[in-house]
Short mmCIF file of C-alpha atoms in Angstrom, two decimals:
data_model
loop_
_atom_site.label_atom_id
_atom_site.label_comp_id
_atom_site.label_asym_id
_atom_site.label_seq_id
_atom_site.Cartn_x
_atom_site.Cartn_y
_atom_site.Cartn_z
CA MET A 28 -158.67 -8.82 106.04
CA LYS A 29 -160.31 -12.06 105.57
CA LYS A 30 -158.97 -15.41 107.13
CA ILE A 31 -158.25 -18.10 104.93
CA ASP A 32 -159.32 -21.35 105.89
CA LEU A 33 -157.19 -24.28 104.02
CA GLU A 34 -160.13 -26.56 104.61
CA ASN A 35 -162.89 -24.82 103.95
CA ASP A 36 -162.23 -22.54 101.37
CA GLU A 37 -162.46 -23.11 97.67
CA LYS A 38 -159.35 -24.88 96.35
CA ILE A 39 -157.46 -22.72 93.24
CA GLU A 40 -156.46 -24.64 90.61
CA SER A 41 -152.72 -24.39 89.53
CA GLY A 42 -153.45 -24.96 85.62
CA PHE A 43 -150.64 -27.78 85.93
CA LYS A 44 -151.47 -31.12 85.71
CA ILE A 45 -149.38 -34.19 85.66
CA PRO A 46 -150.19 -36.87 83.56
CA ASP A 47 -150.74 -40.54 84.60
CA ASN A 48 -148.34 -42.42 85.85
CA TYR A 49 -145.82 -39.88 85.21
CA PHE A 50 -143.21 -40.91 87.61
CA ASP A 51 -143.58 -44.58 86.81
CA SER A 52 -142.06 -44.21 83.43
CA PHE A 53 -139.94 -41.23 84.17
CA GLU A 54 -136.59 -43.13 84.74
CA ASP A 55 -136.96 -45.12 81.40
CA ARG A 56 -138.00 -42.31 79.36
CA LEU A 57 -135.03 -40.23 80.68
CA MET A 58 -132.51 -42.77 80.17
CA GLN A 59 -133.56 -43.23 76.53
CA ARG A 60 -133.48 -39.37 75.92
CA ILE A 61 -130.09 -39.33 77.01
CA SER A 62 -128.88 -41.83 74.61
CA GLU A 63 -130.37 -40.00 71.68
CA GLU A 64 -128.75 -36.96 73.02
CA GLU A 65 -125.52 -38.68 74.07
CA LYS A 66 -122.46 -36.76 72.33
CA PRO A 67 -118.77 -37.81 72.04
CA VAL A 68 -117.00 -36.51 75.24
CA LYS A 69 -114.23 -34.20 74.57
CA VAL A 70 -110.83 -35.71 76.50
CA ILE A 71 -108.26 -33.31 77.14
CA SER A 72 -105.21 -35.09 78.46
CA LEU A 73 -103.28 -34.41 81.37
CA TRP A 74 -100.17 -33.63 78.85
CA GLN A 75 -101.69 -30.69 77.47
CA ARG A 76 -102.29 -29.22 80.91
CA LYS A 77 -99.10 -29.92 81.71
CA SER A 78 -97.62 -28.58 78.74
CA LYS A 79 -98.52 -24.96 79.43
CA TRP A 80 -96.82 -25.24 83.34
CA ILE A 81 -93.94 -26.85 81.49
CA SER A 82 -93.49 -24.29 78.61
CA GLY A 83 -94.00 -21.26 81.35
CA ILE A 84 -91.05 -22.77 83.63
CA ALA A 85 -88.94 -23.33 80.72
CA ALA A 86 -89.57 -19.71 79.38
CA ALA A 87 -89.09 -18.27 83.22
CA VAL A 88 -85.71 -20.50 82.91
CA VAL A 89 -84.59 -19.22 79.66
CA ILE A 90 -85.41 -15.65 80.58
CA SER A 91 -83.30 -15.57 83.98
CA ILE A 92 -80.32 -17.05 82.47
CA GLY A 93 -80.69 -14.44 79.93
CA THR A 94 -80.73 -11.73 82.08
CA TRP A 95 -77.81 -13.12 84.14
CA LEU A 96 -75.93 -13.66 80.79
CA TYR A 97 -76.35 -10.29 79.85
CA PHE A 98 -75.36 -8.49 83.05
CA GLU A 99 -72.58 -10.84 83.36
CA GLN A 100 -71.27 -9.60 80.26
CA LYS A 101 -71.87 -5.98 80.74
CA THR A 102 -69.72 -6.09 83.96
CA THR A 103 -66.89 -8.17 82.01
CA GLU A 104 -67.03 -5.41 79.41
CA ASN A 105 -66.62 -2.72 81.98
CA ILE A 106 -63.76 -4.42 83.30
CA GLU A 107 -61.89 -4.98 80.12
CA MET A 108 -62.36 -1.49 78.72
CA THR A 109 -61.31 -0.01 82.36
CA GLN A 110 -58.09 -2.37 81.87
CA ASP A 111 -57.84 -0.97 78.43
CA TYR A 112 -57.90 2.75 78.96
CA LEU A 113 -55.55 2.19 82.39
CA THR A 114 -53.16 0.51 79.76
CA TYR A 115 -53.21 2.59 77.24
CA GLU A 116 -54.21 6.02 78.44
CA ALA A 117 -50.75 8.13 78.18
CA ASP A 118 -52.33 10.74 80.56
CA VAL A 119 -52.66 8.47 83.87
CA THR A 120 -49.66 8.08 85.75
CA THR A 121 -48.56 5.09 88.13
CA GLU A 122 -48.85 6.99 91.05
CA GLU A 123 -52.62 7.98 89.99
CA ILE A 124 -53.16 4.79 89.90
CA ALA A 125 -51.81 3.99 93.39
CA MET A 126 -53.62 6.45 94.82
CA LEU A 127 -57.04 5.00 93.90
CA LEU A 128 -56.10 1.55 94.97
CA THR A 129 -57.01 0.33 98.54
CA ASN A 130 -54.79 -2.32 100.38
CA GLU A 131 -57.27 -4.88 100.03
CA ASP A 132 -56.65 -4.35 95.97
CA LEU A 133 -52.90 -4.35 96.39
CA THR A 134 -53.40 -7.61 98.11
CA HIS A 135 -55.28 -9.14 95.58
CA LEU A 136 -52.99 -8.16 92.94
CA GLU A 137 -50.19 -9.43 94.98
CA SER A 138 -51.72 -12.74 95.00
CA GLU A 139 -52.31 -12.97 91.30
CA ILE A 140 -49.42 -12.14 90.70
CA THR A 141 -47.72 -14.72 92.61
CA GLU A 142 -50.22 -17.59 91.21
CA ILE A 143 -48.73 -16.23 87.86
CA ASP A 144 -45.36 -16.66 88.56
CA THR A 145 -45.91 -20.04 89.92
CA GLN A 146 -47.62 -21.49 87.37
CA THR A 147 -44.95 -20.24 84.85
CA GLU A 148 -42.20 -22.00 86.75
CA ASN A 149 -44.09 -24.88 86.83
CA TYR A 150 -44.42 -24.68 83.04
CA ILE A 151 -40.87 -23.99 82.41
CA ASN A 152 -39.84 -26.99 84.71
CA ASP A 153 -42.22 -29.61 82.72
CA TYR A 154 -40.88 -28.03 79.37
CA LEU A 155 -37.20 -28.74 80.06
CA ASN A 156 -37.84 -31.66 81.64
#
């Protein structure tokens, strides 16, 4: 293999030549070219970007409230249907209902009845006075 001597060997011409005074006037030519090609800049306001986030949050809130209302309605309907069934069904006896109730249920029912009696008594006293 032949050693390369950079100082004594022939120089290879690259084929590319820089014009005279190219870098002296480069900045002026570049600025002129930029001003010729200048197009209006598209501006996106911050509100448009925020509107996507706001609408996404609003949709999530609406879906969560709707889901909660749907399941709340289902539980209310189930309770009402159960009460209607127990009220109007002739085959269910009081003893069967009492067997299914726990002490906690009975305590809750007693407190509700006491509240109703107190409210009724207050209403009657207010009406009579």
